[in-house]
Coordinates of C-alpha atoms in Angstrom, one line a residue:
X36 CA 73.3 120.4 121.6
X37 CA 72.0 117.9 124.5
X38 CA 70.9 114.9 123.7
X39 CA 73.3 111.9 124.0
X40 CA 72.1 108.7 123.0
X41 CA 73.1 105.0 123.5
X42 CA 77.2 104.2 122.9
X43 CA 78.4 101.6 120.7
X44 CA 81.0 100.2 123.2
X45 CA 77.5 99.3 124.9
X46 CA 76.4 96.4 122.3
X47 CA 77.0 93.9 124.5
X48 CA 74.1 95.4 127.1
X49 CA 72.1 94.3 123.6
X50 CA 72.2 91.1 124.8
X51 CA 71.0 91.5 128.0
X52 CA 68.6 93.9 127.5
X53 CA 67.1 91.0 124.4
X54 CA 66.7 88.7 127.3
X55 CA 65.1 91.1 129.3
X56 CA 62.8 91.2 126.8
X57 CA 62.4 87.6 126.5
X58 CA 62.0 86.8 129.9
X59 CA 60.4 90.3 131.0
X60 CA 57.2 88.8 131.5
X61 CA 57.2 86.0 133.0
X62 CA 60.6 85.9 134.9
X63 CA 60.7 86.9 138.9
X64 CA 64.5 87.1 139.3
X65 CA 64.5 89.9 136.5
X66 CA 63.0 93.2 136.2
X67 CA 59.5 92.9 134.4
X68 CA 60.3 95.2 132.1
X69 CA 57.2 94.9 129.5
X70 CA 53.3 93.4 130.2
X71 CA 51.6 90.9 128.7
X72 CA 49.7 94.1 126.8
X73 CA 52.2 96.3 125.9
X74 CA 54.5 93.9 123.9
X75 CA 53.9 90.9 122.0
X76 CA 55.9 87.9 120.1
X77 CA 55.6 87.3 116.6
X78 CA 55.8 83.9 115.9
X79 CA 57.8 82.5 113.0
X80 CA 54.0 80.9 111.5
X81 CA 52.2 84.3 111.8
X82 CA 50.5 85.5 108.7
X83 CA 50.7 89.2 107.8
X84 CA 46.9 89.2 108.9
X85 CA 48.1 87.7 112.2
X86 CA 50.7 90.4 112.9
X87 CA 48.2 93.5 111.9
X88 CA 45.6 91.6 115.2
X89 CA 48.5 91.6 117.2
X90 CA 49.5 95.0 116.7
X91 CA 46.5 96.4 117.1
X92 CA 46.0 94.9 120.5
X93 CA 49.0 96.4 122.0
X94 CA 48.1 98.5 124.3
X95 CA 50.4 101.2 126.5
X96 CA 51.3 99.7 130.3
X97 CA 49.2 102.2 132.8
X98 CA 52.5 104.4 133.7
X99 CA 53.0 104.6 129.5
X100 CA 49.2 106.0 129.1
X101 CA 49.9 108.4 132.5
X102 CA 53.1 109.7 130.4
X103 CA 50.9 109.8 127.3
X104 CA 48.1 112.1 129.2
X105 CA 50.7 114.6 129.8
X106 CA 51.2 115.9 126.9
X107 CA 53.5 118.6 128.6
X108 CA 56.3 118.2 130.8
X109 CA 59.0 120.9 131.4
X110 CA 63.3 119.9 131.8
X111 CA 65.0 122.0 134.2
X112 CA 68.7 122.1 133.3
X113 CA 70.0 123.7 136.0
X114 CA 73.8 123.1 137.7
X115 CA 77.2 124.3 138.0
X116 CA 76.7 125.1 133.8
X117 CA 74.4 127.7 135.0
X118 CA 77.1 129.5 136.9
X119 CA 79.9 128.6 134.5
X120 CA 78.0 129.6 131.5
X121 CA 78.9 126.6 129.5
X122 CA 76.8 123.9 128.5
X123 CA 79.3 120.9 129.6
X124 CA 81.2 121.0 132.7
X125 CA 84.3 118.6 132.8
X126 CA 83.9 118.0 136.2
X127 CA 87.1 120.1 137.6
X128 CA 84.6 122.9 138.3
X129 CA 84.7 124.3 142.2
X130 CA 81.1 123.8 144.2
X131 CA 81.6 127.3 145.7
X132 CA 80.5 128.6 142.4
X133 CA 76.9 127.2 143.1
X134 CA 75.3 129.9 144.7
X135 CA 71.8 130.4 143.3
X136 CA 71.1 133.0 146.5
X137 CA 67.3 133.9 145.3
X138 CA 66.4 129.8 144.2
X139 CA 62.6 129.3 144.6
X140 CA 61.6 125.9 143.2
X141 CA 57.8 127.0 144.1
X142 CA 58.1 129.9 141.1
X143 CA 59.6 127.3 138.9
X144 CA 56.7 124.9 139.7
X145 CA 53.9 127.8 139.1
X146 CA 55.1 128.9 135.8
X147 CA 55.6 125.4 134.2
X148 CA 52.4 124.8 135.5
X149 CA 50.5 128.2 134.3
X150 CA 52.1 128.0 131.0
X151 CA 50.3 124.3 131.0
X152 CA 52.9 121.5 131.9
X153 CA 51.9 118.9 133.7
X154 CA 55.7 117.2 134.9
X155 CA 59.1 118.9 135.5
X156 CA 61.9 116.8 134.9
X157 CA 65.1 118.2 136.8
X158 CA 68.9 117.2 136.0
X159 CA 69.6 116.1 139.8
X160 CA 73.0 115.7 138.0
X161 CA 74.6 116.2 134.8
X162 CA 77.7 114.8 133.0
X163 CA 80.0 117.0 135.4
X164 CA 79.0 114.9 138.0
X165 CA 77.9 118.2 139.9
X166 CA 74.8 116.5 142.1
X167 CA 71.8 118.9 143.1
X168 CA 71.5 117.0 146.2
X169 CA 73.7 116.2 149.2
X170 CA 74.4 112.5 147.9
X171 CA 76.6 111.0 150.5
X172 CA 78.6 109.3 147.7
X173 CA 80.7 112.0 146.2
X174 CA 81.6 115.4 147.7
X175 CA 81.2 117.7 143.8
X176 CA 77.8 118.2 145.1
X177 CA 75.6 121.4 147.1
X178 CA 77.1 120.5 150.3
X179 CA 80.2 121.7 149.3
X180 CA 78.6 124.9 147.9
X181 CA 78.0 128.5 149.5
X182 CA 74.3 128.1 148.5
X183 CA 72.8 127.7 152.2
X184 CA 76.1 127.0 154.1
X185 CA 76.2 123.5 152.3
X186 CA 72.5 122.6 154.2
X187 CA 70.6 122.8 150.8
X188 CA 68.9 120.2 148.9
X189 CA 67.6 121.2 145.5
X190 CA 65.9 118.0 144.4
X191 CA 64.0 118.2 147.7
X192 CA 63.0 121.5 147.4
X193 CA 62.2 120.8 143.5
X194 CA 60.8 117.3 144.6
X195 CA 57.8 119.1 147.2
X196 CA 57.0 122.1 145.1
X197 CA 55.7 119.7 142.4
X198 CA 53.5 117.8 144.7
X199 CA 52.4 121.2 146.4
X200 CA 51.3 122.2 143.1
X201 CA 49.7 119.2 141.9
X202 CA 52.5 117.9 139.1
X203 CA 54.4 114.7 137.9
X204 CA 57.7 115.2 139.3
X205 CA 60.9 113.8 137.7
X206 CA 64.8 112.9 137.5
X207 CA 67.5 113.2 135.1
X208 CA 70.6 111.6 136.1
X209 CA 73.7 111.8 133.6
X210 CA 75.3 108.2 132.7
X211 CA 78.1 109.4 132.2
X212 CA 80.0 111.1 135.4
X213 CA 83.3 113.3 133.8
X214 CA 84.2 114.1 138.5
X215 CA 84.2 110.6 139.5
X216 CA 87.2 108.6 139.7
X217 CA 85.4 105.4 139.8
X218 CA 84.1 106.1 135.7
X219 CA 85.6 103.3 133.7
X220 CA 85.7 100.7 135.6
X221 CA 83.2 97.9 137.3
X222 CA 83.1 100.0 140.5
X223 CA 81.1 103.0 138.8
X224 CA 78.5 101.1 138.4
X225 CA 78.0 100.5 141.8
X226 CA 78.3 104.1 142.6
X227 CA 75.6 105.0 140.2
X228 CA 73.7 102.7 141.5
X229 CA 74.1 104.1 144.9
X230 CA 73.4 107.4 143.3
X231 CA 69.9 105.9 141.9
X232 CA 68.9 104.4 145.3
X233 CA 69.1 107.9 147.0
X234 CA 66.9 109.6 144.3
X235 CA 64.7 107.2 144.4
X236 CA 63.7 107.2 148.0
X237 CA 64.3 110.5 149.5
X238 CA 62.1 112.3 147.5
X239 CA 58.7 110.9 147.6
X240 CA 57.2 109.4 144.2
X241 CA 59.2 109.9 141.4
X242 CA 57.3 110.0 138.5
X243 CA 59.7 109.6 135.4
X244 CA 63.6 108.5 135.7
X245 CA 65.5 110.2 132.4
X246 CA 68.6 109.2 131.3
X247 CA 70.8 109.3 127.9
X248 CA 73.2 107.3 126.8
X249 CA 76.5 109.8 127.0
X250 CA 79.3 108.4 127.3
X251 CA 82.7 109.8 127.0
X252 CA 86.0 109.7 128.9
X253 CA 86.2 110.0 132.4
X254 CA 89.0 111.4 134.5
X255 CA 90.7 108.0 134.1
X256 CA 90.5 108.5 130.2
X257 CA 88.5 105.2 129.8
X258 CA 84.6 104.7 129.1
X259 CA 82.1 102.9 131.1
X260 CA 80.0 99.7 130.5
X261 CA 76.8 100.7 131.7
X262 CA 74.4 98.3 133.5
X263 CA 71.4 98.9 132.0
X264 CA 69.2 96.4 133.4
X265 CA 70.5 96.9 137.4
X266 CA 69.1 100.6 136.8
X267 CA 66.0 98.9 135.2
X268 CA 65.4 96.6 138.2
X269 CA 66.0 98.8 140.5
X270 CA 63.2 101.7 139.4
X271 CA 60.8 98.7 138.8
X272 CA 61.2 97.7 142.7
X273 CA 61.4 101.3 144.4
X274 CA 59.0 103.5 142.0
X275 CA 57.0 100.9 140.2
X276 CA 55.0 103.4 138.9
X277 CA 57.9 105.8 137.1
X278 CA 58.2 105.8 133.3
X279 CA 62.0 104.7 132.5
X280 CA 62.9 107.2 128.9
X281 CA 65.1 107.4 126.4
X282 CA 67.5 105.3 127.4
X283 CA 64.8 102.9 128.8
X284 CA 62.1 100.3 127.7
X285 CA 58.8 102.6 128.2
X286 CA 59.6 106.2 126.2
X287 CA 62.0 106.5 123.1
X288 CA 63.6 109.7 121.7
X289 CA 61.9 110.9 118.6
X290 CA 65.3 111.5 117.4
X291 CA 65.5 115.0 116.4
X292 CA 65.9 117.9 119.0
X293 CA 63.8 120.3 116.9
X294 CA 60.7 120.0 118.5
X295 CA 59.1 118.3 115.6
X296 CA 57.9 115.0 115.3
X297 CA 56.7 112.4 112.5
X298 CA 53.7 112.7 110.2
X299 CA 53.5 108.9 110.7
X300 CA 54.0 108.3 114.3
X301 CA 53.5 104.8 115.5
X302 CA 53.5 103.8 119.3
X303 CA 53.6 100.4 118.4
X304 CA 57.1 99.3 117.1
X305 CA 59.3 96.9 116.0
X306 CA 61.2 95.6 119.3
X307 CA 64.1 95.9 117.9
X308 CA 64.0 99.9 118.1
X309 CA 64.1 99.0 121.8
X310 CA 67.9 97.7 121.6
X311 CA 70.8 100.0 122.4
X312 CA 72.7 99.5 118.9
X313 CA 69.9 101.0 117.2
X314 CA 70.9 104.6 118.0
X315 CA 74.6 103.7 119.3
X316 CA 75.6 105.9 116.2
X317 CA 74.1 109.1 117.7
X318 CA 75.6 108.5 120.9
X319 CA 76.9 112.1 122.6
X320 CA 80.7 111.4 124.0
X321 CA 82.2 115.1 122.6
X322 CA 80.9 118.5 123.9
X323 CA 81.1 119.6 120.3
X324 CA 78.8 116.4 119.2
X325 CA 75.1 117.7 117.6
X326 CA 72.6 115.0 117.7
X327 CA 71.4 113.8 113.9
X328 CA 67.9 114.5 112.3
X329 CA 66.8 110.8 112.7
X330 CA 63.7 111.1 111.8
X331 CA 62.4 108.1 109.5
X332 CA 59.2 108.2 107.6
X333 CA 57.6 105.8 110.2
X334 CA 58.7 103.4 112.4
X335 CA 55.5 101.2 112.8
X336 CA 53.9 101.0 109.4
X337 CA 52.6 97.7 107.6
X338 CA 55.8 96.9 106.0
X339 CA 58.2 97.6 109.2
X340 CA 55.9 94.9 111.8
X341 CA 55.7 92.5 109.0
X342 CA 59.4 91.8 109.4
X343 CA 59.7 91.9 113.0
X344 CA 60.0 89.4 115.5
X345 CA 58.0 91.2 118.2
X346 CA 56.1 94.1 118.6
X347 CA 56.0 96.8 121.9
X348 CA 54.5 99.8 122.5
X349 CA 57.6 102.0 123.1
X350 CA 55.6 105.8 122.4
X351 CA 57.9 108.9 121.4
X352 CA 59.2 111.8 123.2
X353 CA 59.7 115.5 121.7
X354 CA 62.6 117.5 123.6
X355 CA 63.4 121.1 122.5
X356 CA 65.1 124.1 124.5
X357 CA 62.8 127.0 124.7
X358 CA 66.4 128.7 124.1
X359 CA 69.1 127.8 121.8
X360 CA 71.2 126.3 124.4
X361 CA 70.0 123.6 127.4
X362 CA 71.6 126.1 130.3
X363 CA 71.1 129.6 130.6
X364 CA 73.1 132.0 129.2
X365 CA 72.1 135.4 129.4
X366 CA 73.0 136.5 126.1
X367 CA 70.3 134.0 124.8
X368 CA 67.6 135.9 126.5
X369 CA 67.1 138.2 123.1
X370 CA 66.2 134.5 121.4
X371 CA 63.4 132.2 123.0
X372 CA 61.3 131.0 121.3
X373 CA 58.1 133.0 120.5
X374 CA 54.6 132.3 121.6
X375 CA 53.9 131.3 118.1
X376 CA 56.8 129.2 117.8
X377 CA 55.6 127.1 120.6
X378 CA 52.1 126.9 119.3
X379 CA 54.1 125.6 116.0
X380 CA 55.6 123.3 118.1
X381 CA 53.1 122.2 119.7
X382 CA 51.1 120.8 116.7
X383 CA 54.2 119.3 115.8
X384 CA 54.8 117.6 118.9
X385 CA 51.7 116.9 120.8
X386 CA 49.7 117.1 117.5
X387 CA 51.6 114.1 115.9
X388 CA 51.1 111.4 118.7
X389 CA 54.5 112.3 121.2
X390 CA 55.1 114.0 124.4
X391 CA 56.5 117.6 124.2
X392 CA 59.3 117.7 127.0
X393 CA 60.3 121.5 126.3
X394 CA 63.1 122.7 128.4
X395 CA 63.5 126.2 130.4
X396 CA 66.7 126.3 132.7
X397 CA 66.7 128.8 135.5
X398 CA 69.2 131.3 135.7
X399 CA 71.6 132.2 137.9
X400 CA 69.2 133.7 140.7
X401 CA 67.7 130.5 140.5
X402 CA 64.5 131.7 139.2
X403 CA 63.0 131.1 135.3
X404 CA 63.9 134.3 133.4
X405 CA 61.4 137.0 132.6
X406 CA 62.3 136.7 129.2
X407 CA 61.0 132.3 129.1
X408 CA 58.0 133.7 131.3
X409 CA 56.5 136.2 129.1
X410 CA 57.0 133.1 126.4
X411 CA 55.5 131.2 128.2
X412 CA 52.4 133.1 129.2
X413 CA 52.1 133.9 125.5
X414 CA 51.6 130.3 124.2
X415 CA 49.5 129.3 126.8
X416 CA 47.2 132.6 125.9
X417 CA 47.1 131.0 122.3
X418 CA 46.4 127.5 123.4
X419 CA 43.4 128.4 125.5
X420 CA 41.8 130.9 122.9
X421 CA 42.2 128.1 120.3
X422 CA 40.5 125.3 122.1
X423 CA 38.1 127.2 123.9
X424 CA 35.2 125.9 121.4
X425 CA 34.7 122.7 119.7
X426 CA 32.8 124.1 116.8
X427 CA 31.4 120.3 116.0
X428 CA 29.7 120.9 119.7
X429 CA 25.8 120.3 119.0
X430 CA 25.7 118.9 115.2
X431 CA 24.0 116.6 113.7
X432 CA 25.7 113.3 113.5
X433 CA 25.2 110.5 110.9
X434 CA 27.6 107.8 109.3
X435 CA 28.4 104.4 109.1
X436 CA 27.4 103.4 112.2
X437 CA 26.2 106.5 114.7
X438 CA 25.7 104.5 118.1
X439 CA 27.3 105.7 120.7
X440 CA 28.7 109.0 118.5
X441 CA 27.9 111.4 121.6
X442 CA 31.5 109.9 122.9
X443 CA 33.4 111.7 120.2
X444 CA 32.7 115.1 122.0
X445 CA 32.4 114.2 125.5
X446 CA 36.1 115.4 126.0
X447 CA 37.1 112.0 127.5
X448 CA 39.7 109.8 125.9
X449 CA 38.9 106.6 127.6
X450 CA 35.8 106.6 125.6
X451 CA 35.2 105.3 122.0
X452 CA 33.0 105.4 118.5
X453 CA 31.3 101.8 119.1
X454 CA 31.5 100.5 115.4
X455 CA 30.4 96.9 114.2
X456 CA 33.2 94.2 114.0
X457 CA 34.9 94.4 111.1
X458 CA 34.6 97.4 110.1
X459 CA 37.7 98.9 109.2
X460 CA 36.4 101.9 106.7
X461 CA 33.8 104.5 108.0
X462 CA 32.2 107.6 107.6
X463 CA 31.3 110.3 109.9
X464 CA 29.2 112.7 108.6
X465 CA 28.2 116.1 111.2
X466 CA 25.9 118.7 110.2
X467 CA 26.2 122.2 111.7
X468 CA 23.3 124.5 113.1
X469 CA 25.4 127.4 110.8
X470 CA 28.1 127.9 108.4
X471 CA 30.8 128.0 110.3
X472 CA 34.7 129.0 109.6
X473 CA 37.7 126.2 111.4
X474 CA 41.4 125.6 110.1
X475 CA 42.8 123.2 112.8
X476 CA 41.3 119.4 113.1
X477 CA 42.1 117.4 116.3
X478 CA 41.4 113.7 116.3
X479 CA 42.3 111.2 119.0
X480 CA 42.4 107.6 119.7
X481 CA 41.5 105.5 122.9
X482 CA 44.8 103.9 123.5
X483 CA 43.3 101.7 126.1
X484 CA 42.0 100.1 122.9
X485 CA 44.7 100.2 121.0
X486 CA 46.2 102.4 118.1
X487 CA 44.8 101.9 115.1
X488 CA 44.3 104.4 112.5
X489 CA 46.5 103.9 109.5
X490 CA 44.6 106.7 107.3
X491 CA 41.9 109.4 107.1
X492 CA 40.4 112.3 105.2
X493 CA 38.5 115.2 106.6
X494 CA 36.0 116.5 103.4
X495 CA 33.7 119.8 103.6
X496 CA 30.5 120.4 101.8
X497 CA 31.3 122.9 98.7
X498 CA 27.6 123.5 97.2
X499 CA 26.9 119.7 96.1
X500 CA 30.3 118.8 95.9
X501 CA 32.5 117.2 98.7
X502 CA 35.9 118.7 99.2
X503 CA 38.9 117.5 100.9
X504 CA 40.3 119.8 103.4
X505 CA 43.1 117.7 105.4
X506 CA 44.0 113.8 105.7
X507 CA 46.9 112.2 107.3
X508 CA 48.3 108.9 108.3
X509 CA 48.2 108.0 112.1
X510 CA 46.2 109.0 114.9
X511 CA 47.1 107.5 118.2
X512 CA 47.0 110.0 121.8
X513 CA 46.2 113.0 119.4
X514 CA 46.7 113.9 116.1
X515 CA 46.3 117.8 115.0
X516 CA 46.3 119.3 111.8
X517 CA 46.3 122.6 110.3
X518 CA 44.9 123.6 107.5
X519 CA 43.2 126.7 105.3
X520 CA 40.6 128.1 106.0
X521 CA 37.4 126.5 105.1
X522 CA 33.9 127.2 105.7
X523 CA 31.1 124.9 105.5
X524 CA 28.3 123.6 107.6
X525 CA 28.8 120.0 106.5
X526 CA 31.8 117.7 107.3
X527 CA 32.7 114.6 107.3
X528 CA 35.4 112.1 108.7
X529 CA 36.2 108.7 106.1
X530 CA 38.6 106.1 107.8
X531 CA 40.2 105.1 105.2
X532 CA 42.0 102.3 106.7
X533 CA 42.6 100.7 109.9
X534 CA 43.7 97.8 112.2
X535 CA 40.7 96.1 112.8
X536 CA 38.0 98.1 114.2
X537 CA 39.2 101.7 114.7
X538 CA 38.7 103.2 118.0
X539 CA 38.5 107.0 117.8
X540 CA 37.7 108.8 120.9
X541 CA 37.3 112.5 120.0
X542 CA 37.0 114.9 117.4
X543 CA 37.0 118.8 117.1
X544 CA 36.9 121.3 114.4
X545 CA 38.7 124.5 115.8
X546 CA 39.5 128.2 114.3
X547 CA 43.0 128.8 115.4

């Protein structure tokens, strides 16, 4: 019960954040929110032929494709929650609770990045306004805590453990403030932006600024307006390089907090799912609030671009809790999620074109449990042992057109299957040394190039006969797909239809 998403009383930031999108690329008194690649105008003459080119040449801005590599990233919820055992503060809570006395952001770092996560995202401060660092702006913060007479910083510490280890670091910082007294009115938006400014340079690169769109009553009793494209401006001029998501222009929320994502999942959109109202009605404003399964069939399919007036490459983000809850709460610890849960997950997420952003909240030591750890080592055990061996490596390859094939198992996916213009239907066909036994099929496109793939079937040799064993819908980063068990020593991939020339960059046949 977490996410919070966009607020009605916000409609009038639609406006604004239209223009932005209007004058993102070419204006230099505003932030430039998209790139001349990564959205596009649909003009009023466009034919239905036109809008398909266009949409296939949007391409992901190089901070979009950097999030999209990831695949993996880790939340930390971690605050005054943790010691209260609730899940929302109101703000009224005393910082001499905070006292995580054994808090080692280092074992944090190593078991997200062990289990396989390549970015920890960490609430610096949550809707009790409780800040995680010593902000000079408000005093509900760690120097007002036991935790190291007041002289702690746990961004910092959280901040240079991820570049120690070699991972994306980024922040979470709630909207919506239920401490300060400024909430409500034209002044909190100063304040936040104050808030912003620290976080953003004190603490090295930031690699990813996450915020919601809660909003309920402050202490005052009165909402906030928020200033969406201040905070926008400001993270394009101080961390240029920082993905803005899911209340932001470069990552939306997939908008379901199961962990599952779409069979049909489109990167390129409609730029209206870019505007606030479209998700006002799932914005979180009551601690009792549980987000909507809002989950469409697709977003991005023939008959949704046709009718828009621009297009933009706006990619989707998985969130899940490894526990039932977003804090910890020791009672949970008999209910994380499985190994095999996570693997489940993990095709459902990663496998179906998103970014997994799986949460594990440290406890009140300020360590990650034993209980998330021994999860956590689990599915990572399971997701080496199934892609340890491509078994396509070393067959025969012949289709449609077979220059350049060798790129489709070179494990790169900035590569991609050269095929003659026009051609939007194709056929891979591989022969394998042996009869082999595979159940999982992992596709992926080069999204430098663009995404493309609208449909595809995977077939197996049966005797003389030619067999379907999967097909799907979209592509785009990666696509995975389970299946039963088949064994053959012939395959072959048929694009059934694409946008324009499809660009596929890898394939794999793997037993899980």
């Amino acid at each position: 019960m977490k996410r919070y998403y966009f607020n009605k009383l916000n409609w009038g930031l639609v406006v604004g954040l239209q223009l932005i999108i209007c004058i993102g690329l070419s204006s230099s008194s505003s932030a430039q929110i998209y790139t001349n690649k990564n959205y596009v105008k649909i003009n009023p003459g466009d034919t239905e032929q036109d809008i398909i080119r266009k949409a296939a040449n949007v391409v992901p801005a190089p901070r979009q494709l950097r999030w999209q590599q990831l695949e993996l990233t880790a939340f930390l919820h971690f605050g005054v929650n943790t010691f209260t055992n609730k899940e929302w503060g109101d703000g009224s809570e005393d910082p001499k609770i905070f006292n995580p006395k054994d808090f080692d952001a280092k074992q944090w770092v190593k078991v997200c990045k062990d289990a396989g996560f390549k970015q920890i995202i960490l609430t610096a401060k949550h809707h009790d306004g409780f800040c995680l660092w010593p902000s000079k702006y408000t005093e509900h913060s760690v120097k007002n805590s036991p935790w190291k007479e007041g002289n702690g910083d746990i961004v910092k510490e959280t901040a240079d453990a991820c570049k120690e280890f070699g991972i994306g670091f980024g922040i979470y910082l709630s909207p919506w403030d239920r401490n300060s007294k400024y909430f409500g009115s034209m002044a909190y938006n100063d304040y936040f932006i104050n808030q912003l400014t620290e976080l953003l340079t004190q603490y090295g690169q930031v690699d990813e600024v996450w915020f919601d769109g809660a909003n309920g009553e402050g202490p005052t009793g009165k909402k906030q307006v928020y200033e969406y494209n201040r905070w926008y401006e400001l993270i394009r001029k101080l961390q240029p390089k920082a993905t803005i998501a899911v209340s932001g222009p470069d990552v939306r929320w997939v908008g379901t907090e199961s962990g599952y994502g779409r069979e049909t999942e489109w990167s390129v959109v409609p730029g209206e799912e870019a505007k606030n109202e479209k998700i006002a009605e799932n914005s979180q404003q009551k601690a009792e609030f549980a987000p909507r399964d809002m989950v469409a069939n697709d977003l991005g399919s023939r008959s949704k671009i046709v009718k828009a007036s621009s297009l933009v490459w706006y990619p989707a983000e998985i969130d899940v809790s490894i526990r039932p809850g977003w804090f910890y709460h020791s009672e949970e610890d008999k209910d994380v999620k499985t190994p095999e849960k996570l693997m489940d997950i993990y095709y459902s997420s990663v496998g179906r074109n998103g970014v997994l952003l799986l949460n594990i909240p440290p406890d009140t030591r300020g360590l990650i449990s034993d209980s998330d750890i021994k999860s956590l080592q689990g599915f990572r055990k399971q997701l080496d042992l199934t892609f340890a061996e491509n078994l396509l490596a070393g067959a025969v390859v012949k289709g449609s057109n077979i220059k350049k094939t060798s790129v489709l198992l070179d494990g790169k996916d900035n590569t991609t299957w050269k095929t003659k213009a026009g051609d939007s239907n194709l056929v891979l066909e591989f022969k394998l040394a042996k009869a082999q036994e595979f159940d999982l099929l992992k596709l992926q496109e080069n999204l430098q190039v663009g995404q493309r793939v609208e449909k595809f079937v995977l077939e197996y040799k049966s005797g003389n006969e030619w067999k379907v064993a999967t097909e799907g819908t979209t592509i785009g980063y990666k696509r995975l797909i389970r299946f039963a068990p088949v064994t053959t020593s012939e395959v072959r991939l048929r694009i059934v239809s694409s946008r324009l020339n499809p660009a596929i960059a890898e394939i794999g046949l793997y037993k899980r």
